[in-house]
Each structure stands twice: as C-alpha cells, then as structure tokens.
CSV table of C-alpha atoms in Angstrom, one decimal:
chain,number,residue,atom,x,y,z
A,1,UNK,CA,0.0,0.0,0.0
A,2,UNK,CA,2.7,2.2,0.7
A,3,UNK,CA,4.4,1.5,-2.5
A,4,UNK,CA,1.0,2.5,-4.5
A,5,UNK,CA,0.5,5.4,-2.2
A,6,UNK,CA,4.6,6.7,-3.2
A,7,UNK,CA,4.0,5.8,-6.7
A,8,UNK,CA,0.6,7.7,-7.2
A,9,UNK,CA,2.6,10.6,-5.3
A,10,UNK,CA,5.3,10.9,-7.8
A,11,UNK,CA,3.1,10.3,-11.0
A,12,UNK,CA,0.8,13.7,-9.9
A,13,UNK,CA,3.7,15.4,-9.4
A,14,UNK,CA,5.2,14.8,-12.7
A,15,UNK,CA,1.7,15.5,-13.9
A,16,UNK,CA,1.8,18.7,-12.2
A,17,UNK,CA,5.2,19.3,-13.4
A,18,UNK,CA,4.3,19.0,-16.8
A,19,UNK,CA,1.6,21.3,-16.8
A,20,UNK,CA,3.5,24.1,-14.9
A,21,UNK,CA,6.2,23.7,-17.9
A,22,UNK,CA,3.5,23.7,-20.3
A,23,UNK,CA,2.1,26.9,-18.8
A,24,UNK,CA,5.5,28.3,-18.7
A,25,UNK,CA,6.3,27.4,-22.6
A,26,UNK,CA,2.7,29.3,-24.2
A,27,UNK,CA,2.8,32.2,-21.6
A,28,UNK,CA,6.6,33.4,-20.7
A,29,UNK,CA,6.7,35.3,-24.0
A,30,UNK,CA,3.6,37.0,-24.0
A,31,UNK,CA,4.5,40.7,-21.6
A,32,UNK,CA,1.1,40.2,-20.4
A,33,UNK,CA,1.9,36.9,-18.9
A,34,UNK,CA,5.3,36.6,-18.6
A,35,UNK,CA,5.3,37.7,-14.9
A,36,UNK,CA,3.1,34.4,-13.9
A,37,UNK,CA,5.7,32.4,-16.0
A,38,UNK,CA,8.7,34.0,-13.9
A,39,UNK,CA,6.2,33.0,-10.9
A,40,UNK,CA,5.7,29.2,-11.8
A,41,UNK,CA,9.4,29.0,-12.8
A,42,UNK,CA,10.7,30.1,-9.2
A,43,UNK,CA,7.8,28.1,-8.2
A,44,UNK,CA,8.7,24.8,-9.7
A,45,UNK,CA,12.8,25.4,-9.2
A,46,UNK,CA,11.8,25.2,-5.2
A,47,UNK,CA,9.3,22.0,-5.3
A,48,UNK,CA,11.1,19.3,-3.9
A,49,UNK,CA,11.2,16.7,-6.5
A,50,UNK,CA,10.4,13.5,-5.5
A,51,UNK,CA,12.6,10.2,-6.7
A,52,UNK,CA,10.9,7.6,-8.7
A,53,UNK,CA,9.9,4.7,-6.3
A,54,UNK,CA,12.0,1.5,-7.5
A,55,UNK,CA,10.4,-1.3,-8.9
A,56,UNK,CA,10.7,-4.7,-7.3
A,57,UNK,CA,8.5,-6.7,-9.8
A,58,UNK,CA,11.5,-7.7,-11.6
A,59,UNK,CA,14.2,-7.6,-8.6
A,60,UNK,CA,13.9,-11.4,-7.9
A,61,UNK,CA,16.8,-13.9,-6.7
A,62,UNK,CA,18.1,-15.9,-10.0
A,63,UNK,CA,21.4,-16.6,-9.1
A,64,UNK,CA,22.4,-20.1,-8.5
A,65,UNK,CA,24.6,-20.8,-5.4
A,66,UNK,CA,27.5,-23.6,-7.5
A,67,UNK,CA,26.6,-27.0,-5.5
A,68,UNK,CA,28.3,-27.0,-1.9
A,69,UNK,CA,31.2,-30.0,-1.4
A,70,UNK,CA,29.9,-32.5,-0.2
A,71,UNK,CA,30.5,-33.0,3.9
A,72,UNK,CA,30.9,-35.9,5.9
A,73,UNK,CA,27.5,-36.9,7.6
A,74,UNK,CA,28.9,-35.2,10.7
A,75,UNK,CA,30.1,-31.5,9.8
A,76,UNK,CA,30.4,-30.0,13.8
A,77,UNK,CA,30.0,-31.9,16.7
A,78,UNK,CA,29.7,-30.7,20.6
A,79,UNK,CA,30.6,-33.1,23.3
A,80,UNK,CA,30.1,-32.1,26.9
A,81,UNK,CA,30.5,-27.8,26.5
A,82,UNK,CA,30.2,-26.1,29.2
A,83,UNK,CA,29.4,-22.4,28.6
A,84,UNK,CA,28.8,-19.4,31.3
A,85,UNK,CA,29.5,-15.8,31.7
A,86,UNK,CA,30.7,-14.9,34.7
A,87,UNK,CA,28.2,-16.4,37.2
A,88,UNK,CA,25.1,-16.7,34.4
A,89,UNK,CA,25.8,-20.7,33.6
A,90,UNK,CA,24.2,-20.6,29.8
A,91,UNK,CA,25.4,-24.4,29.2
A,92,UNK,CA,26.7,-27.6,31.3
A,93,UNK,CA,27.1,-30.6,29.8
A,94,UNK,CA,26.2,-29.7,26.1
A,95,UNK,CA,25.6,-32.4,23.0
A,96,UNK,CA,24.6,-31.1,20.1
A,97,UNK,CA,25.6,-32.4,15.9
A,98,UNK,CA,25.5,-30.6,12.8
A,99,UNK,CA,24.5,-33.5,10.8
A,100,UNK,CA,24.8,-33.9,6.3
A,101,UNK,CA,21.3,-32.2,4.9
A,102,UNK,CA,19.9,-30.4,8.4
A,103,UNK,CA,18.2,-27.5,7.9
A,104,UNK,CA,17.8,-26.2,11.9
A,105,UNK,CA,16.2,-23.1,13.3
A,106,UNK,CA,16.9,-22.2,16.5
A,107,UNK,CA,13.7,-21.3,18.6
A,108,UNK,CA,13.4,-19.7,22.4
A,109,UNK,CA,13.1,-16.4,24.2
A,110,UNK,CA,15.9,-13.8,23.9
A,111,UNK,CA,18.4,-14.2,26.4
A,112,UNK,CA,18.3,-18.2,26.7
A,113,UNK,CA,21.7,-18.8,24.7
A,114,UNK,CA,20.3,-19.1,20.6
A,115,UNK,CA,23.5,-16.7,19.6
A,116,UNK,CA,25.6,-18.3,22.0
A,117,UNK,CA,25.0,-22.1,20.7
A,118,UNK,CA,25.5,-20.9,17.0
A,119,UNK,CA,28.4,-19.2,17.9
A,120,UNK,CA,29.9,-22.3,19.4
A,121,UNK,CA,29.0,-24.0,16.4
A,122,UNK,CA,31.1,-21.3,14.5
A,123,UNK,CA,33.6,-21.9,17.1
A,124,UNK,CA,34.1,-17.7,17.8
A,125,UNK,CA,33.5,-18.1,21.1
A,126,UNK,CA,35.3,-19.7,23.5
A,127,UNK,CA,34.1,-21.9,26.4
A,128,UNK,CA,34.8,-23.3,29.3
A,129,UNK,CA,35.2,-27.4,29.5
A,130,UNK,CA,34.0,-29.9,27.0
A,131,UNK,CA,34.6,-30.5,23.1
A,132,UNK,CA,34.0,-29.0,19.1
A,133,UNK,CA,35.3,-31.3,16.6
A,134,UNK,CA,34.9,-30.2,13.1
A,135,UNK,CA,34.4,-33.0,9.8
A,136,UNK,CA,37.3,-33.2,7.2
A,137,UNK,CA,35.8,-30.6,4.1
A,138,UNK,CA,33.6,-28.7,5.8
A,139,UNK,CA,33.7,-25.1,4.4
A,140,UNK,CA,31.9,-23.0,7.2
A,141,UNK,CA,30.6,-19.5,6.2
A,142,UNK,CA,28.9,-16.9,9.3
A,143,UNK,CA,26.6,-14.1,9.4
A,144,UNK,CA,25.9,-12.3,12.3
A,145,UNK,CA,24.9,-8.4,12.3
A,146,UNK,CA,27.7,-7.4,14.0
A,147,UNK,CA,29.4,-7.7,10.8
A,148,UNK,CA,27.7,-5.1,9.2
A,149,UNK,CA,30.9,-3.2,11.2
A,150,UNK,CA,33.5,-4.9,9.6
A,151,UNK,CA,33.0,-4.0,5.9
A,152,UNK,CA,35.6,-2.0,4.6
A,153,UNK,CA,33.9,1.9,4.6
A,154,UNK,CA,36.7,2.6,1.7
A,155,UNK,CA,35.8,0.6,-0.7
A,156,UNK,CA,32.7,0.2,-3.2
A,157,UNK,CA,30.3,-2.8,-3.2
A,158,UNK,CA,32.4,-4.1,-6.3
A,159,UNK,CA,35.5,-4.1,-4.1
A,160,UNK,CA,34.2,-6.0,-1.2
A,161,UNK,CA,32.8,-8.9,-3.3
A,162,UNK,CA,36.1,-8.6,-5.6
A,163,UNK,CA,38.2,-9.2,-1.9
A,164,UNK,CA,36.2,-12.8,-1.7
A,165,UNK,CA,35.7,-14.0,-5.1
A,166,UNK,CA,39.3,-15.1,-6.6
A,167,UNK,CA,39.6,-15.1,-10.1
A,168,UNK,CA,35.9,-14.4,-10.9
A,169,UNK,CA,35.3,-11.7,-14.1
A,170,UNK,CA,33.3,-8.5,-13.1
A,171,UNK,CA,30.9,-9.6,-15.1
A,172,UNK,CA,29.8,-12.4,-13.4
A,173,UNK,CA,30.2,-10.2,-10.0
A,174,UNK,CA,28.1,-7.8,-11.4
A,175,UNK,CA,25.7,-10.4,-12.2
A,176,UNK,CA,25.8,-11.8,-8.3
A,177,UNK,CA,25.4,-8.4,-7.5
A,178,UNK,CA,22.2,-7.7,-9.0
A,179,UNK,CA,21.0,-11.1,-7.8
A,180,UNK,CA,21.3,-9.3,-4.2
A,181,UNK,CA,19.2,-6.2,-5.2
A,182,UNK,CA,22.1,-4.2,-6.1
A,183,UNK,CA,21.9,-3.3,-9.7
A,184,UNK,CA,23.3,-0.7,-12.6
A,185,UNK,CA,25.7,1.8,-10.3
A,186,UNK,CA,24.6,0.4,-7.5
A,187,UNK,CA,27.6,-1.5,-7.7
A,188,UNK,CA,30.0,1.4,-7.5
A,189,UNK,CA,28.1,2.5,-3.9
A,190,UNK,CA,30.9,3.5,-1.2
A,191,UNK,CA,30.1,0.8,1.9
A,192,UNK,CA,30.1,4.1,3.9
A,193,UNK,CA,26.8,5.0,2.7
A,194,UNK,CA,24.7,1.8,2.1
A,195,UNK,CA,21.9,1.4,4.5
A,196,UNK,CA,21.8,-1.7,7.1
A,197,UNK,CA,19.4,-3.7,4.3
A,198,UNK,CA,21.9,-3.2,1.9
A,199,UNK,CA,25.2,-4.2,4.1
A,200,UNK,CA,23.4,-7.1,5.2
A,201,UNK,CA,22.9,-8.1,1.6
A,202,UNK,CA,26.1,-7.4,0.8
A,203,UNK,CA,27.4,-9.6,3.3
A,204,UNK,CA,25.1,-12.4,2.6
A,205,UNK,CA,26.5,-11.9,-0.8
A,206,UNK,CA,30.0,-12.5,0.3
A,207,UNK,CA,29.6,-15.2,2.3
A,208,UNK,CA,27.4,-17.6,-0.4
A,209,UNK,CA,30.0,-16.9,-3.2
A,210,UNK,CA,32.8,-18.5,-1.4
A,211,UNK,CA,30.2,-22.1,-1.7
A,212,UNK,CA,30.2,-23.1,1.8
A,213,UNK,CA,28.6,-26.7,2.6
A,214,UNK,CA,28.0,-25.1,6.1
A,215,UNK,CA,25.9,-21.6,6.3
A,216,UNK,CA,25.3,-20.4,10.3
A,217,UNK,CA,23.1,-16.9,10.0
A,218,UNK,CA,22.0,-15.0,13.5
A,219,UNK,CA,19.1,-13.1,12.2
A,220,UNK,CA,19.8,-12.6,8.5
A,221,UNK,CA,16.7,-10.6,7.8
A,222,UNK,CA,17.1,-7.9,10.1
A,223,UNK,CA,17.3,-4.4,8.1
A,224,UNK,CA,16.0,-6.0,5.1
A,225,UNK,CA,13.0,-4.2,3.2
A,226,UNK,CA,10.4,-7.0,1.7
A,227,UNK,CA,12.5,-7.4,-1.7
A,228,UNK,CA,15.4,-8.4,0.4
A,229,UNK,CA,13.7,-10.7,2.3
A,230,UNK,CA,12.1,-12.4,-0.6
A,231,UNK,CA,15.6,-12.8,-2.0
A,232,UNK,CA,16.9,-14.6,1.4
A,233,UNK,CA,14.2,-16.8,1.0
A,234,UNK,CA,15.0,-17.9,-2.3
A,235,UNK,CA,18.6,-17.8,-2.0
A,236,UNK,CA,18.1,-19.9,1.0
A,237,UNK,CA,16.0,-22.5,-0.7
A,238,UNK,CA,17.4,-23.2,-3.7
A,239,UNK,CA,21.1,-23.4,-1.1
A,240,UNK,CA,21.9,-27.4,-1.2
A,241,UNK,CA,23.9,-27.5,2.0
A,242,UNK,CA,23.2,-27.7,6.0
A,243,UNK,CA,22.4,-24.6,7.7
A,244,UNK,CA,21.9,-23.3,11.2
A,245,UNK,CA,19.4,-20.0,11.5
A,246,UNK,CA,17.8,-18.1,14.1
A,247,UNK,CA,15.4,-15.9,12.8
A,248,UNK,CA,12.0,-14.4,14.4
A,249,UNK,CA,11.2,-14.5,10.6
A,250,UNK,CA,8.5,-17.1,10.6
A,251,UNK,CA,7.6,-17.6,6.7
A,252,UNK,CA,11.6,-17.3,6.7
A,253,UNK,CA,11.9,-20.3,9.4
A,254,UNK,CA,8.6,-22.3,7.8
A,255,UNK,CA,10.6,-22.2,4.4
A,256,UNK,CA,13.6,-23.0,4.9
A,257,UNK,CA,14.0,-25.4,7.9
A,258,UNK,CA,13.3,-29.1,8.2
A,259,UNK,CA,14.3,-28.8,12.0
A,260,UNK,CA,13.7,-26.4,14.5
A,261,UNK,CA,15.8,-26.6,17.9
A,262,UNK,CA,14.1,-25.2,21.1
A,263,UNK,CA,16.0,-23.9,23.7
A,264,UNK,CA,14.3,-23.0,27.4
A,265,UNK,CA,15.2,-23.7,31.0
A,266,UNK,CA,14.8,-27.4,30.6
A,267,UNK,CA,17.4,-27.6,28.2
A,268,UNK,CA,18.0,-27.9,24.3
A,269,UNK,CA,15.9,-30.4,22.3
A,270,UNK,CA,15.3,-30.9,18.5
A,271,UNK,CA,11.8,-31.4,16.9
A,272,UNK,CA,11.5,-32.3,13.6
A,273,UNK,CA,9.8,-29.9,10.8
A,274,UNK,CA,9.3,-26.3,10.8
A,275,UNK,CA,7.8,-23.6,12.7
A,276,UNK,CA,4.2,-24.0,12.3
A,277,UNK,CA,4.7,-27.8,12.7
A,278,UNK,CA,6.2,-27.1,16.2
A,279,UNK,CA,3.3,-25.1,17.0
A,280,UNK,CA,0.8,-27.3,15.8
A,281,UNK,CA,2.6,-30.9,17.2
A,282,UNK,CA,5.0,-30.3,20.1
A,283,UNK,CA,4.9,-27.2,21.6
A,284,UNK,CA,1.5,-28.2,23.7
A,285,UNK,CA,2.4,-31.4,24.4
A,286,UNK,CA,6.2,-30.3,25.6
A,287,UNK,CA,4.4,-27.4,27.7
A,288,UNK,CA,1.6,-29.2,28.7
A,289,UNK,CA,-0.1,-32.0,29.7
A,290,UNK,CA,2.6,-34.5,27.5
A,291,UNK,CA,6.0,-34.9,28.9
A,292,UNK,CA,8.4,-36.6,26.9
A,293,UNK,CA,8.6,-40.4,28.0
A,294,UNK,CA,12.4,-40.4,28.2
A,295,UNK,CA,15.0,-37.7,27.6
A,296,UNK,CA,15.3,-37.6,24.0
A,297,UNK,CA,18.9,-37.0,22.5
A,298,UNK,CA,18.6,-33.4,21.3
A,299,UNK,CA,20.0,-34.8,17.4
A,300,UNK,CA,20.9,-38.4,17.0
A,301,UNK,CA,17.6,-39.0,17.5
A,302,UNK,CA,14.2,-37.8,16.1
A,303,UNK,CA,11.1,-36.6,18.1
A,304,UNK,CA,8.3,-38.6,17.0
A,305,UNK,CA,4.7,-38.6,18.7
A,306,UNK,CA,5.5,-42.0,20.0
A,307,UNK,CA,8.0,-40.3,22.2
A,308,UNK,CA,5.8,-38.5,24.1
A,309,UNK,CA,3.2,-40.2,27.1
A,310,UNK,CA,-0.5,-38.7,27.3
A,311,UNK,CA,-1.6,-37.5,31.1
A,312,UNK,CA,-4.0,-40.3,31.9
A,313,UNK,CA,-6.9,-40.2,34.8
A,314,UNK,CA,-10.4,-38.1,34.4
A,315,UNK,CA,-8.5,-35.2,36.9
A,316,UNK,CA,-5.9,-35.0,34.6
A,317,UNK,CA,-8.2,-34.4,31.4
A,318,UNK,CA,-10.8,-32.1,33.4
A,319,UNK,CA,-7.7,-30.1,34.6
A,320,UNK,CA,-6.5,-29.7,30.9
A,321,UNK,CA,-9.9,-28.8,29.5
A,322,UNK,CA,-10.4,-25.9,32.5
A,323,UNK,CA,-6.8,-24.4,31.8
A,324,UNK,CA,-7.5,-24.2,28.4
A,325,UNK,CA,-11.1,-22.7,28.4
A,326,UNK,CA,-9.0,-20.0,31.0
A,327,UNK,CA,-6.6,-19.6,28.4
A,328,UNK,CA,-9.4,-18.6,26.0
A,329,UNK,CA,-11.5,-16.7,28.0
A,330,UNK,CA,-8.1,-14.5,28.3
A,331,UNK,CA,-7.3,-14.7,24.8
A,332,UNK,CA,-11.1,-13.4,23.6
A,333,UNK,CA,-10.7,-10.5,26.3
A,334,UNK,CA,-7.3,-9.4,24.5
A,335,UNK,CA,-8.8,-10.0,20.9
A,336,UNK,CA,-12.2,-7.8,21.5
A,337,UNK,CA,-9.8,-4.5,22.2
A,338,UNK,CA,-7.6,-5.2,19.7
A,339,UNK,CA,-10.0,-5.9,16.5
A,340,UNK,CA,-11.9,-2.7,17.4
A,341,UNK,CA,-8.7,-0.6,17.2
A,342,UNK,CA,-7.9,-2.3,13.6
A,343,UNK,CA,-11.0,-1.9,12.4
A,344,UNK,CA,-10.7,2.2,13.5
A,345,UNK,CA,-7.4,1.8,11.7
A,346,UNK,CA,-8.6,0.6,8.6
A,347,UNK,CA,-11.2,3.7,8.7
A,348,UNK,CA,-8.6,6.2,9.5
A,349,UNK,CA,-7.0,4.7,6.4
A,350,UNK,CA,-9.8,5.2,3.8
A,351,UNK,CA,-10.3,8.6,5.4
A,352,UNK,CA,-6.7,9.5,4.5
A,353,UNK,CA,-6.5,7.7,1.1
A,354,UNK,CA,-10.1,9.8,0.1
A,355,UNK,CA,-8.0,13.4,1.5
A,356,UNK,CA,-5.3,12.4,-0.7
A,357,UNK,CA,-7.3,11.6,-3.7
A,358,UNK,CA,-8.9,15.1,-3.4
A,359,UNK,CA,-6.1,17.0,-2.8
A,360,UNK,CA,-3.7,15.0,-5.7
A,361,UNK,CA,-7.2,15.4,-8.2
A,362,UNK,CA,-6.6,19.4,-7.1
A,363,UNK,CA,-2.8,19.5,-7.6
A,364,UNK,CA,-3.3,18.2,-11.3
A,365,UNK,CA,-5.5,20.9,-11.8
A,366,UNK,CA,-4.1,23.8,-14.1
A,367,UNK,CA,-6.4,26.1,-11.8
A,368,UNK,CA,-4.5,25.2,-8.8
A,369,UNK,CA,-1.6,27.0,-10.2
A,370,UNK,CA,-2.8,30.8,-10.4
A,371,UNK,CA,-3.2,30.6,-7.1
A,372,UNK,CA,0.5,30.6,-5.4
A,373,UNK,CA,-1.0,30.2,-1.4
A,374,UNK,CA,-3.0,27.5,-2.2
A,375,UNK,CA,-0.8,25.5,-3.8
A,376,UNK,CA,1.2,26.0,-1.1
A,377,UNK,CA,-1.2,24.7,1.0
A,378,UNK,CA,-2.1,22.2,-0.6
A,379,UNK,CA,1.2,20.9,-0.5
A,380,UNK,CA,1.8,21.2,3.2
A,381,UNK,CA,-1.9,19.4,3.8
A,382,UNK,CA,-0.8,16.8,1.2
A,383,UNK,CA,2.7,15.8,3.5
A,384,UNK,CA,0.8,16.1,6.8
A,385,UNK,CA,-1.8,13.8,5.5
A,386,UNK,CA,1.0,11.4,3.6
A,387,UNK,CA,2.6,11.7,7.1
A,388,UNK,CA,-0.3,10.7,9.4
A,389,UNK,CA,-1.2,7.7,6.5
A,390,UNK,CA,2.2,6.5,6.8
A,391,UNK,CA,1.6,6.1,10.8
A,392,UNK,CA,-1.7,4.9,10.8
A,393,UNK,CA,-0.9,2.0,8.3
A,394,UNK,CA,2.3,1.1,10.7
A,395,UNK,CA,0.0,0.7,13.6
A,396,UNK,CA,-2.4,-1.1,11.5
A,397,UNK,CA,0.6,-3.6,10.4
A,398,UNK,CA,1.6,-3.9,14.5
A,399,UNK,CA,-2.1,-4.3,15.9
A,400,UNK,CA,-2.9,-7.1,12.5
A,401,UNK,CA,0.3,-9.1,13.7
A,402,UNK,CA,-0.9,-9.0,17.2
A,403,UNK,CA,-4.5,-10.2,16.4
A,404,UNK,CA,-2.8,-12.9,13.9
A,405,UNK,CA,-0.6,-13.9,17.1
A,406,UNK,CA,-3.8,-14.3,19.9
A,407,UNK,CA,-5.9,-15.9,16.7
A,408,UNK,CA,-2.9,-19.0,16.2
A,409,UNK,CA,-3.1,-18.8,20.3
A,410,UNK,CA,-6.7,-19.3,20.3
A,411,UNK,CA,-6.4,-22.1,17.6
A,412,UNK,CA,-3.1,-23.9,19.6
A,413,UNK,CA,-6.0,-23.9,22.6
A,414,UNK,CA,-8.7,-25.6,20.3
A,415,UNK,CA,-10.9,-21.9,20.8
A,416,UNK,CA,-12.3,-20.2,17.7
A,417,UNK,CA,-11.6,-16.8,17.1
C-alpha cells in the first residue's frame, strides 16, 4: 500500500510538473503573462522533487549458489561444553551435531543462549570445558549483524565482493550483485553510505560466493525491506547444504528449515519440521499435559509422537480442559480490544486515502496553479496527510500481527476466534 501510495505521489507530481512547464512554454513570452511564468518558474525550481519509487517486480533472486562440497555426515560436533558468563551458567554438559542435509532453526526467548550455541557452532566463542570437533571438508561461512561493522567503509560494493571471489570476471560479480538487489551503479556504492538492508545483503553476498557446505546466519533478515527478504528466501532455498538460523522471521523459518531446535530452562531439544509444525505438534504437548517419555537425545535421534506419554486419569483431562477454556477466555478479552482498534485503523485509512485523492485530483488541476497560497497549502496538507497515513498503516501492520498472534493462540488452545 505504501508502494502504491509513493507511486501515485510521484506520478501527480510529474503531472503537475508538466503542466507548470507547459504553462511556462505558451505564456513566458507573452509581456502580459510573462510575470506568472517568472512566478511558476521560481515556483517549480523550489518544489522538492520526488525520486521515482524502485520497482521490485522484476528484482527477484536468479542466481544459483554452485553446489556446496559434499561433507561428511557429521560437519560439527559438541561433546560435553560447558558455557557461562561470569556467574550466568548458559550451558553444562552440552551435546549437540551438525549432521549432512539439516536444515535447523533455533527457537526460544531472547536471552536463553540461541546466539551463543550458534556461535559455538562457528567456534568464535570460546568456552569453558568440554569438546568442538569439526568433519574433514567442511567449508563453514557466518553471518551475524555485528558484521555489518566490519565491511571496509573505503571501498565500493564491487570491491568488497572482488576481496572474496578469486579469479571471478566482473561480469559475473556484477551479475551476483544484481541477484542481491544491487543493480546498474549500485555496484559502484561506497560501503560508507549503504543502508543496514543493503550491508546485510552485501554480506550475505559474500559469504554464499565462497560455496560453503555449512551456512550459520543469526538473524539474516534484520534491516531488510520485503525485496530483500524475498531474495533470502529464495537464496536460501534453492542453497543445497546444512544450515543453522535463528530468525523471528516465521515464513523465513517455515521455508527453509526441516528442524527447528528449542532452547528453554529445561534444556535444548530438536523437533523435527518447521515452525508451524512445532506449534501445531509439540509445543502443547512439551508445555503441557505431555512430557516426553524419556530424555530424548537433542539430534541423533528424532522426536516422534510415540515419544511422548499422554496424562492419563479423568483429573488430569478435566484439569486440561479448565486451563485451556482460562486460556481462551483470556485470549477473547485481548482480541475484542484489539479488533476494534484495527478496524478504527482501517477507517482512518480510507479517510486518509479519500484526503489524498482530493487534494492529488486538485494538484493536477491547471487552476491550482494561479493561485500561489494554495498550492502551497495544498502541498503542506498533502505531507501532513501522507505523514499521518504512513503512521496509521504502521499501527495497522503492529495491531494485525498481534490479532494474527492471539488468533494462532486461540487455535493452539482448540478456541475459535
């Protein structure tokens, strides 16, 4: 919406731009009129132009990654880490493999060790007692956002991919380049001024052209507009080797991972499938009523429903079925709120979009324009409205997720919303 709002923007001004040249081509020689032409000259020389919004239609991901060497069926194994800081014990007595083909996203609240584990994994981080062994031809490449700090500020997005990608021609950089959203002179950007969406590409671009058979990314999409993230998603897909990710990125995690690990105060454990099948098959059952019948290794072994032991006894079931009617009772209290403020969102929206018709159906008026103050005005009453749509639809977009959020709640409980 915002992309069609900034796209019907530009097009009436460069519809009121060319009828203010117009006006200045018949009247500027006339003497009777040539006053009003010096007017709409000075006039148009101050307007602040705006830039064409970018097209991502055709800015999709069509570069191929080469296919990864193939790794041993163990590519990093942890035996027995321990892992604290300071006093804060994060890990004692860690196991955890990197196995041929996993495709693991690392779930939990922030704070419970995700970065840590994958920076084990990396081996960047030290620790205290225990083992990493790496397997013979693994090639290992890590993203973290810290990074984005240690590109070169000197040197132009050519340069940095150039310092990674031996004796590849500049064609074929170029080409990777525009695979990663940056195309034409893009290229010739100083690091200095990219945005964080465009270092983070960059980066991701860096690290995929060396072909590793290992890929370990903390958060890849943060900064990333939607192209970028549609890119990572492809990229990501169509990669052939193992990966570790932690996102918050759920289409991200659902498309990409055929694992996800969960790590809480209980420990770290590995559930097969993505995020949605974690929600819809384990997460109640590990939370709830269901306790895992024996400790599961967190890897060498799969979590399957037969794993898992139901709570027996009529208590047990009548106790379920109260704390989850509680559970919807709270959620329909939280919903009721919230789906009246969308829907006053959504109004305040078609308010806004109707303001901004009139006043764009004004500015393309010829009229408009022999009349210096209220074309001013218009203008001003034109940003304040863009302004005030721009907020409204990014409270819209917060109070939809939340509503999506209590509505998969109220499902996960077996309510209806």
């Amino acid at each position: 919406r915002r992309q069609a709002t900034e796209s019907a923007a530009f097009q009436n001004q460069q519809d009121r731009i060319r009828q203010m040249e117009k006006f200045i081509e018949k009247n500027r020689v006339r003497a009777s009129t040539a006053r009003r032409a010096q007017s709409t000259i000075k006039m148009l020389d101050k307007m602040e132009k705006l830039e064409a919004p970018k097209s991502t239609e055709s800015r999709t991901f069509r570069f191929h990654l080469p296919p990864a060497a193939r790794p041993p069926d163990i590519l990093v194994e942890l035996a027995g880490v321990d892992k604290s800081y300071g006093d804060l014990k994060i890990y004692e007595n860690l196991d955890f493999t990197v196995r041929r083909g996993d495709r693991i996203a690392f779930l939990g609240a922030n704070g419970k060790g995700k970065s840590t584990l994958l920076k084990l994994v990396a081996g960047s981080l030290p620790f205290e007692d225990g083992q990493r062994r790496v397997g013979s031809g693994v090639v290992m490449s890590y993203f973290a956002q810290f990074q984005l700090e240690e590109l070169n500020p000197h040197r132009t997005v050519l340069e940095e991919l150039e310092g990674v990608a031996g004796d590849m021609t500049v064609g074929r950089l170029r080409s990777i380049l525009g695979s990663f959203l940056f195309s034409g002179e893009d290229v010739f950007k100083k690091v200095a001024v990219l945005s964080g969406g465009e270092k983070s590409r960059l980066i991701l671009a860096k690290i995929m052209i060396v072909g590793p058979n290992l890929l370990l990314l903390d958060e890849p999409s943060n900064h990333l507009d939607i192209p970028g993230r549609e890119m990572l998603e492809q990229a990501l897909e169509a990669y052939d080797g193992t990966l570790c990710l932690i996102s918050h990125d759920r289409l991200l995690v659902n498309t990409v991972a055929n694992k996800v690990l969960v790590i809480d105060g209980r420990g770290v454990e590995v559930f097969p499938g993505n995020f949605d099948d974690y929600h819809r098959l384990w997460k109640e059952r590990v939370g709830g009523s269901y306790r895992p019948a024996q400790r599961v290794d967190p890897v060498l072994e799969y979590v399957t429903p037969k794993k898992f032991k139901k709570a027996s006894g009529k208590a047990d079931r009548e106790a379920q079925k109260k704390t989850e009617a509680e559970a919807r009772r709270k959620l329909q209290s939280q919903r009721g709120p919230l789906a009246k403020e969308l829907a006053r969102l959504e109004a305040r929206q078609a308010e806004l979009d109707r303001a901004l018709a009139r006043i764009s159906a004004d500015l393309a008026s010829p009229e408009t324009y022999q009349n210096p103050e209220k074309t001013r005005n218009l203008n001003v009453e034109y940003g304040r409205l863009k302004a005030e749509l721009d907020q409204v639809t990014a409270a819209w977009e917060d109070a939809a997720l939340k509503l999506e959020e209590i509505d998969r709640e109220a499902g996960s409980t077996g309510g209806a919303a």
